[in-house]
Coordinates of C-alpha atoms and ligand atoms in Angstrom, one line a residue:
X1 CA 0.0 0.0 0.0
X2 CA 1.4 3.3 -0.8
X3 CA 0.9 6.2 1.4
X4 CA -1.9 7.9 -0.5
X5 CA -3.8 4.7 0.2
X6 CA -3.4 4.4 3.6
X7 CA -4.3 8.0 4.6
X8 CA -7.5 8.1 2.2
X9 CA -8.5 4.2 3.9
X10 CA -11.1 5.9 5.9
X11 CA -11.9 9.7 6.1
X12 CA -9.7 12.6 5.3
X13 CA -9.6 16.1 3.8
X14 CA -8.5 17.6 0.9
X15 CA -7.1 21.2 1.4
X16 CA -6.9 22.5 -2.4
X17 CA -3.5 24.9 -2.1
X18 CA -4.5 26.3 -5.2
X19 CA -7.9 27.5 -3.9
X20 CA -5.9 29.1 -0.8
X21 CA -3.9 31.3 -3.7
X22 CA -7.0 32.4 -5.3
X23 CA -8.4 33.8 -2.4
X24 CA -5.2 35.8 -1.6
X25 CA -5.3 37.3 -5.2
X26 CA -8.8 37.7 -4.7
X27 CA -8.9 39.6 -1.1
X28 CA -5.1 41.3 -1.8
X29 CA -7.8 43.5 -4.5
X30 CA -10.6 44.7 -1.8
X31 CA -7.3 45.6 0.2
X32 CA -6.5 49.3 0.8
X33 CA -3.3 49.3 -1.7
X34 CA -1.4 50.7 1.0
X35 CA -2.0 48.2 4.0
X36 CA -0.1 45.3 4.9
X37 CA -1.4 41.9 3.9
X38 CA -1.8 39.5 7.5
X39 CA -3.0 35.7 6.7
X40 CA -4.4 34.4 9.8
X41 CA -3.4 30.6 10.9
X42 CA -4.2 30.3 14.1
X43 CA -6.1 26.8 14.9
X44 CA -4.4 24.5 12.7
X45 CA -5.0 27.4 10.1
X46 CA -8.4 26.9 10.5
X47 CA -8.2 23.6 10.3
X48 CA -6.6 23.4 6.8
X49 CA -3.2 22.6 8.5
X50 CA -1.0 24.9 9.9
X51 CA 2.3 24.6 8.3
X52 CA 1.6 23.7 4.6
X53 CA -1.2 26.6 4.5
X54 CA 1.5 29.1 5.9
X55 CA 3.8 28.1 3.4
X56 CA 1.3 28.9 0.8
X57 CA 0.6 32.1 2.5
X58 CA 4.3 33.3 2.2
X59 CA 4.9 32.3 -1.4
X60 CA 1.6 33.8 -2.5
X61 CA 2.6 37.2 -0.9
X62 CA 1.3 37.7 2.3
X63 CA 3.5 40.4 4.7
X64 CA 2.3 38.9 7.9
X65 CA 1.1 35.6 9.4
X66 CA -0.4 35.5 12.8
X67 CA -1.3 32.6 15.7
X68 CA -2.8 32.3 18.7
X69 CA -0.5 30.9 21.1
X70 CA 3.1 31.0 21.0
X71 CA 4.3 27.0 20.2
X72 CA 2.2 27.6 16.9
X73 CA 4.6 30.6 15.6
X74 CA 7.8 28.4 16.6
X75 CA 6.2 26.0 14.8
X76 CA 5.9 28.1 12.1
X77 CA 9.8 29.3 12.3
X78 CA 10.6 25.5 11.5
X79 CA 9.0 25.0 8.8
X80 CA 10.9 27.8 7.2
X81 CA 8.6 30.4 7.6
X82 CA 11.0 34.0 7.5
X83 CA 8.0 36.8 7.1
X84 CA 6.9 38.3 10.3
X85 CA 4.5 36.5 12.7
X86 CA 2.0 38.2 15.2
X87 CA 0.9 36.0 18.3
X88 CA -2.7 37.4 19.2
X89 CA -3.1 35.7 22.7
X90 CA -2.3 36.6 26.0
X91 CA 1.1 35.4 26.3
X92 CA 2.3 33.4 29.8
X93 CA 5.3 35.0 30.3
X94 CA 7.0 31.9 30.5
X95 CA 6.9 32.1 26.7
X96 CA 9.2 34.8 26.7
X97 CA 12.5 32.9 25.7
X98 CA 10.6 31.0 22.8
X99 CA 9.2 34.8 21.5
X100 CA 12.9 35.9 21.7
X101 CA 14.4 32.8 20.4
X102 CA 11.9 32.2 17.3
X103 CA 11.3 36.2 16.4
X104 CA 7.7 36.1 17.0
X105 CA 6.1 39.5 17.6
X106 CA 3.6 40.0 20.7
X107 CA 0.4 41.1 21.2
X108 CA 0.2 43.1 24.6
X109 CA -2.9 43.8 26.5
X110 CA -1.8 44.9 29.6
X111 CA 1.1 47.1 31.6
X112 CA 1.7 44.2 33.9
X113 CA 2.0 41.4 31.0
X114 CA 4.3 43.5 29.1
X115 CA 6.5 44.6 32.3
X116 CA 6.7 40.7 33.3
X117 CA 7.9 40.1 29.2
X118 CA 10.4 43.3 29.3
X119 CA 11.6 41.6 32.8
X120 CA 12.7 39.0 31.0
X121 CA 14.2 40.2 27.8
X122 CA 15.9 42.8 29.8
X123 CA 18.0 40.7 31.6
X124 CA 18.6 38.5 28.4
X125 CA 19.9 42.0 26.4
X126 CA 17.2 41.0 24.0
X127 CA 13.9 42.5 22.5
X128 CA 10.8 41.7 21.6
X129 CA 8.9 43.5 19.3
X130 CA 5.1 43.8 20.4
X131 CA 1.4 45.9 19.4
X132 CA -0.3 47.2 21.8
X133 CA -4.0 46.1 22.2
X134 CA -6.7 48.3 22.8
X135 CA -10.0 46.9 23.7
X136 CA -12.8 49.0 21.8
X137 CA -15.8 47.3 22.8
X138 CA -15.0 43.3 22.7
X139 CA -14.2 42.8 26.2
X140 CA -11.4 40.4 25.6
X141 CA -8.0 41.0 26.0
X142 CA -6.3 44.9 25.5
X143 CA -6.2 48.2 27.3
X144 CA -10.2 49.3 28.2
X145 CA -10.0 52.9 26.2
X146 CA -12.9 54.8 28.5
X147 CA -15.2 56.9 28.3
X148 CA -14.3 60.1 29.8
X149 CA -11.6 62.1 29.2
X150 CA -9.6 61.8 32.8
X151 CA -9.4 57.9 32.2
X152 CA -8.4 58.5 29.1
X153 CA -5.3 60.3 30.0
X154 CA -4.4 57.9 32.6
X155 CA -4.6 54.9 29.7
X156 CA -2.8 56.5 27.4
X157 CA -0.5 57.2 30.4
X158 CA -0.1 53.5 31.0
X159 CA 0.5 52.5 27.3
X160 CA 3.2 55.2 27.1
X161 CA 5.0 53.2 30.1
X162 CA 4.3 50.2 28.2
X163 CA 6.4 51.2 25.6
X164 CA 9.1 52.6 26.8
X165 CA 9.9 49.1 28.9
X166 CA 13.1 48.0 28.8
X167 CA 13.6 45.5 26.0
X168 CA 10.0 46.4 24.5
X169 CA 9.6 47.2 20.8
X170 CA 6.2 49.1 20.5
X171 CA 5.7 48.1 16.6
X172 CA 1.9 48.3 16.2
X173 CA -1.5 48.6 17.7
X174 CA -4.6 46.8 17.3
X175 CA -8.2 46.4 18.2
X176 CA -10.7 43.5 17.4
X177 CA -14.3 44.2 16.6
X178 CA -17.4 42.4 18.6
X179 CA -20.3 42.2 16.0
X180 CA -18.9 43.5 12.4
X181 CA -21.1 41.2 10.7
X182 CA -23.9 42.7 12.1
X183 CA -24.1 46.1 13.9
X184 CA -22.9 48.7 11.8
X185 CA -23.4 51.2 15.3
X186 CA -21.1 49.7 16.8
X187 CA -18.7 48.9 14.8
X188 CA -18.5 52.3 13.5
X189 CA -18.0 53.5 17.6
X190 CA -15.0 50.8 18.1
X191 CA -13.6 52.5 14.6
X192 CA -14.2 55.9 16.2
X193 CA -12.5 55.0 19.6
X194 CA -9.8 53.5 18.1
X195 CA -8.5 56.2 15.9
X196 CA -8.9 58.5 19.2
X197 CA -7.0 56.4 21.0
X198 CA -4.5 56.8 18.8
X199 CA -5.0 60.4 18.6
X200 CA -4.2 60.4 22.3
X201 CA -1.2 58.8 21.8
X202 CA 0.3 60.6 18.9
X203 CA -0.1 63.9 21.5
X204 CA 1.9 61.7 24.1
X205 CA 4.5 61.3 21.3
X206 CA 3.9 57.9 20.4
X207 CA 3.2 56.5 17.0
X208 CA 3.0 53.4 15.8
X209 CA 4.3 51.7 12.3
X210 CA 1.4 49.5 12.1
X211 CA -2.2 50.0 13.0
X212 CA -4.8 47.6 12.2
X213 CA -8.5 46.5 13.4
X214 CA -10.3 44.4 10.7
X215 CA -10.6 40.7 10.2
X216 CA -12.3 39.6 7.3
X217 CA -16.1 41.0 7.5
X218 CA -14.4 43.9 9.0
X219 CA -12.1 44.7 5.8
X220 CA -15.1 43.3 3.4
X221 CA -17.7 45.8 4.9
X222 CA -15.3 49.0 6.1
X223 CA -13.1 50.1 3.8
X224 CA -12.1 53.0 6.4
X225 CA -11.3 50.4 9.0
X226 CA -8.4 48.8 6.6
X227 CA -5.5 51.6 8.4
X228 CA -2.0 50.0 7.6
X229 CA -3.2 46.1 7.6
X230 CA -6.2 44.0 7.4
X231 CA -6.2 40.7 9.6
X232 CA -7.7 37.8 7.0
X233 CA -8.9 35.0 8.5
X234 CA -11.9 33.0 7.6
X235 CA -12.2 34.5 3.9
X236 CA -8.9 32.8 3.2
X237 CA -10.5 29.6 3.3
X238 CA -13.7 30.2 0.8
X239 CA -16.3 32.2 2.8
X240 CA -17.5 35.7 2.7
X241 CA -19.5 35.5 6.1
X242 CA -19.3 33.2 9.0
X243 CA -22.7 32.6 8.8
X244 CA -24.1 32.5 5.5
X245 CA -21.2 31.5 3.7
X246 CA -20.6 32.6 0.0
X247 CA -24.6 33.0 -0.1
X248 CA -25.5 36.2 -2.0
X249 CA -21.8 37.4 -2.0
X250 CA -20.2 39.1 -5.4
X251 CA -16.4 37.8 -4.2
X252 CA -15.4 34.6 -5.8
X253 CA -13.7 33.0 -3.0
X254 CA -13.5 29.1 -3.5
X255 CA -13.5 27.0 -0.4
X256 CA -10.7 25.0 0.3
X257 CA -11.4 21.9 2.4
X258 CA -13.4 19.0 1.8
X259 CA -13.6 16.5 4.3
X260 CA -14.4 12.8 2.2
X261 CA -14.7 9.1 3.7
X262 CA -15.0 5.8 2.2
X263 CA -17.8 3.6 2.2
X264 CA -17.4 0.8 4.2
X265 CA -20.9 -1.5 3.5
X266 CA -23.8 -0.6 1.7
X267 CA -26.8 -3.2 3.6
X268 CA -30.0 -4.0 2.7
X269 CA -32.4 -3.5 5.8
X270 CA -36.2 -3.8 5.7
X271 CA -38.7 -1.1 6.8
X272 CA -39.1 -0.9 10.5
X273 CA -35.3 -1.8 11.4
X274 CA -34.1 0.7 13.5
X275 CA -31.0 3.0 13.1
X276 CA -27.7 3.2 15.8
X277 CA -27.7 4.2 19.1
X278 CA -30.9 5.1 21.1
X279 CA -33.4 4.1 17.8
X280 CA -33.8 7.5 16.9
X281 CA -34.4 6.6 13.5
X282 CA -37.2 3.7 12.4
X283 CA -36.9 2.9 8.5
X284 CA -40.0 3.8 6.9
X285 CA -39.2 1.7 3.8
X286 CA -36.7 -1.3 2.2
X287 CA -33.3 0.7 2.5
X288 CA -30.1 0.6 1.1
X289 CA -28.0 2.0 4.3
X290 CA -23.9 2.8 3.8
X291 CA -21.7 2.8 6.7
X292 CA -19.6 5.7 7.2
X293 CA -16.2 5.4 8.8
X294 CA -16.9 8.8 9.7
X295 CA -18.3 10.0 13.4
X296 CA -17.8 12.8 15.9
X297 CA -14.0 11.9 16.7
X298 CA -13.8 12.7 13.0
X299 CA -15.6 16.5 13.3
X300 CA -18.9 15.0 12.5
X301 CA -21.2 17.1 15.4
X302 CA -23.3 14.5 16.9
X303 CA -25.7 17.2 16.9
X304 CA -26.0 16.7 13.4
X305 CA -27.6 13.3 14.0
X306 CA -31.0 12.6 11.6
X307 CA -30.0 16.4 11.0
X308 CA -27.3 16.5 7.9
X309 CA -26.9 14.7 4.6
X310 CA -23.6 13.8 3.0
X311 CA -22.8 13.6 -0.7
X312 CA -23.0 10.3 -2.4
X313 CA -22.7 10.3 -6.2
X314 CA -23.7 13.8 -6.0
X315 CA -26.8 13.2 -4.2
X316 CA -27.8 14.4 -1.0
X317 CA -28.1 11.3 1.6
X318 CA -29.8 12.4 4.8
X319 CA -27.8 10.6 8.0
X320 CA -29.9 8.4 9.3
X321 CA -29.9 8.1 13.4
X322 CA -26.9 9.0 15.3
X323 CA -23.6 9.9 15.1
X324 CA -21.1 7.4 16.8
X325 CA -17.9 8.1 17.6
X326 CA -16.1 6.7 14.3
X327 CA -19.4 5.3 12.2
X328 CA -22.7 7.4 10.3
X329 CA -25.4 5.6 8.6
X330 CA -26.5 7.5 5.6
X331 CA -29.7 6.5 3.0
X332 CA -28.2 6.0 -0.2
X333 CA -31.8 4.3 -1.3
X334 CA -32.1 7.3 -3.8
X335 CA -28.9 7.2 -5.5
X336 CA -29.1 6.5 -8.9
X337 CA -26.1 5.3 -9.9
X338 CA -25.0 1.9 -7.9
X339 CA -23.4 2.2 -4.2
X340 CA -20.8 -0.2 -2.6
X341 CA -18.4 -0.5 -0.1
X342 CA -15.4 1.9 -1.3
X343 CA -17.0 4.7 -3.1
X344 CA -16.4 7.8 -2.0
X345 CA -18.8 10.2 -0.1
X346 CA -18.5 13.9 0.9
X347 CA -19.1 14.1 4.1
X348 CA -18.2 18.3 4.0
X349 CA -17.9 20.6 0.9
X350 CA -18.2 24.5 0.0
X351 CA -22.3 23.6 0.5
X352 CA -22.5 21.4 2.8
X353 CA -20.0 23.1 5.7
X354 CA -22.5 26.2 5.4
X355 CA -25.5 24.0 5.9
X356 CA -23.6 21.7 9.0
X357 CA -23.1 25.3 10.7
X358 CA -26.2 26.0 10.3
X359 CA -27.8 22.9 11.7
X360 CA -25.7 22.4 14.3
X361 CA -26.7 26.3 15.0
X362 CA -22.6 27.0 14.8
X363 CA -20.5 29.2 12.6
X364 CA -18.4 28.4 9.4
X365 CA -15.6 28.8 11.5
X366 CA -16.4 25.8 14.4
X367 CA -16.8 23.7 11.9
X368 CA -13.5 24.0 9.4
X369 CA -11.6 23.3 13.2
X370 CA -13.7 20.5 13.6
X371 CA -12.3 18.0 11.3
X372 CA -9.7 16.1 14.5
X373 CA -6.1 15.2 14.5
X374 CA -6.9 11.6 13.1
X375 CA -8.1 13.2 9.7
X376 CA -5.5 13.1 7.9
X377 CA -4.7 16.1 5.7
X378 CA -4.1 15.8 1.9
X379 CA -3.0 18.4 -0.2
X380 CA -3.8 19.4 -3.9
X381 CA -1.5 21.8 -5.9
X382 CA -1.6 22.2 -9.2
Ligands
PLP401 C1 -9.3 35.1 14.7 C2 -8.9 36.5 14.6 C3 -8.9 37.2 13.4 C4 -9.4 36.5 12.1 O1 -10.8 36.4 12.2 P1 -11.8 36.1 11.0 O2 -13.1 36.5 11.4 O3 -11.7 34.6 10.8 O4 -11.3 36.8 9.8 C5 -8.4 38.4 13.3 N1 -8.0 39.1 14.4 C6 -8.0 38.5 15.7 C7 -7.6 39.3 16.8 C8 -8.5 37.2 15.8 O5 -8.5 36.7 17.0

């Protein structure tokens, strides 16, 4: 058996590279000429596997990668990755060697979590380059910018100590927005409060290379929120909105994962039989059942159980009772064309990952991360 047989035995998913360039070309156009291209990979780059999708990134022309937690930017450095890499989390201090070591550049949130970071590099006679985060309105991580005009002094106080720590490289500064897709208010006010942040800043003497506060609905729907860089996460893999997908959007962005498994037995079971665990599903009629090697140790939700239908020879095949841990039963009695054991199905597509979001009343994004660490990951490129 070759190695291609082995990993496509069971289920798997195909990450189409060439898809991932598209959607650079595509999303480098809506970009403010002038701002700094950042491909987002935190989470396994959504899923689509971290390293070979950051390679992509870099040779398709993005300025910027970021993570969410430090090992994934060392990571990252091994694999050859030279371009600069943001890390978006809170940072442990005791990551502090690894930032140094592997060049990673830190998101800071705090006066205390950057003076524990400058402790460290300052002893070393080292740096660390970081961007200041301001919280606008999420409620996350970042500086609180207030309301009235006193606090506001005193934050901007406390960011100017920030940066001027020992060892400390203030580089950029960055918000994140709560509800882009959907509340144009207040989206608009964390725009507004951000650039007067910044205002406050600039009249403290401080000024920052790089500013940025979009990711991808942000930079699709406010042009004005672009600054210096947009943060692309999301519409790098093949959707315009988290929600609705490429539904009704104008960008061609092509997904880029499909998650496929191979039919293990088609059977023959008479009306009445009922399906898996806890008979949730009686057979209303003569079937023709196929056994997935597919369940929700795979990334199949459970909650998708009598709720989802895979592809089978194109057809749609409603999953018949529940979703075990490594098997699916899916109605193939409608398929036209014959089914046996070793045919393909799609189990997740461009349409069906929308429609599994919304059944399982998730987002896009839950459900690209879902596919676990025993799928293994193939990749096409042309
Ligand atoms: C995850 C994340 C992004 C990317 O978000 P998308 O909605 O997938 O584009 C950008 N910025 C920050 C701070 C994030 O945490």
């Amino acid at each position: 058996m070759n190695e291609l047989q082995v990993t496509t035995s069971r289920t798997w998913a195909e990450i189409n590279l060439d898809e991932l360039e598209h959607n650079v070309k595509v999303l480098r156009k809506i970009l403010n000429p002038d701002a700094k291209f950042l491909a987002v990979c935190k989470a396994n780059a959504y899923g689509h596997g971290l390293t070979d999708c950051a390679k992509k990134f870099q040779a398709c022309g993005a300025d910027w990668l970021a993570v969410a937690a430090v090992p994934e930017g060392v990571k990252l450095r091994e694999a050859g990755i030279t371009i600069p890499i943001l890390c978006l989390g809170q940072t442990n201090p005791d990551m502090a060697p690894l930032i140094c070591e592997y060049d990673i550049t830190q998101a800071v949130g705090s006066l205390e979590n950057g003076q524990t970071l400058s402790n460290f590099v300052a002893v070393q006679k080292k740096s660390i380059k970081i961007h200041v985060k301001i919280d606008t309105g999420m409620s996350r991580t970042g500086f609180y910018w207030p309301e009235n005009n006193k606090d506001k002094e005193q934050t901007a106080l406390e960011i100017k100590k920030l940066c001027s720590l020992p060892g400390l490289e203030a580089e950029g500064i960055f918000t994140h927005f709560a509800a882009a897709d959907d509340d144009e208010n207040f989206t608009a006010f964390q725009i507004k409060k951000f650039l007067e942040a910044n205002e406050y800043l600039k009249n403290l003497g401080l000024s920052f290379k790089l500013k940025h506060a979009a990711a991808s609905e942000g930079i699709l729907k406010y042009p004005e929120a672009h600054l210096n860089m947009g943060r692309f996460g999301l519409v790098l893999y093949g959707y315009a909105s988290t929600v609705t997908g490429n539904e009704g959007s104008d960008l061609d962005l092509h997904p880029v994962m499909k998650v496929k498994s191979k039919i293990t037995a088609v059977r023959k079971l008479p009306a009445g039989a009922t399906i898996s665990y806890g008979r949730t599903y009686k057979l209303k009629r003569d079937s023709l059942i196929a056994v997935l090697p597919v369940g929700y140790a795979d990334g199949l939700f459970r909650t998708l159980s009598n709720n989802f239908s895979v592809k089978i020879h194109d057809t749609l095949c409603p999953i018949l009772g529940r979703v075990c841990m490594d098997m699916t039963m899916a109605d193939v009695t409608d398929v036209k064309e014959e089914v046996k054991a070793g045919d393909v199905a799609t189990i997740f597509d461009g349409d069906l990952i929308p429609l599994a979001a919304k059944n399982a009343g998730t987002i896009i994004h839950e459900i690209v991360c879902s596919p676990s660490q025993r799928v293994p990951r193939v990749y096409l490129e042309k």
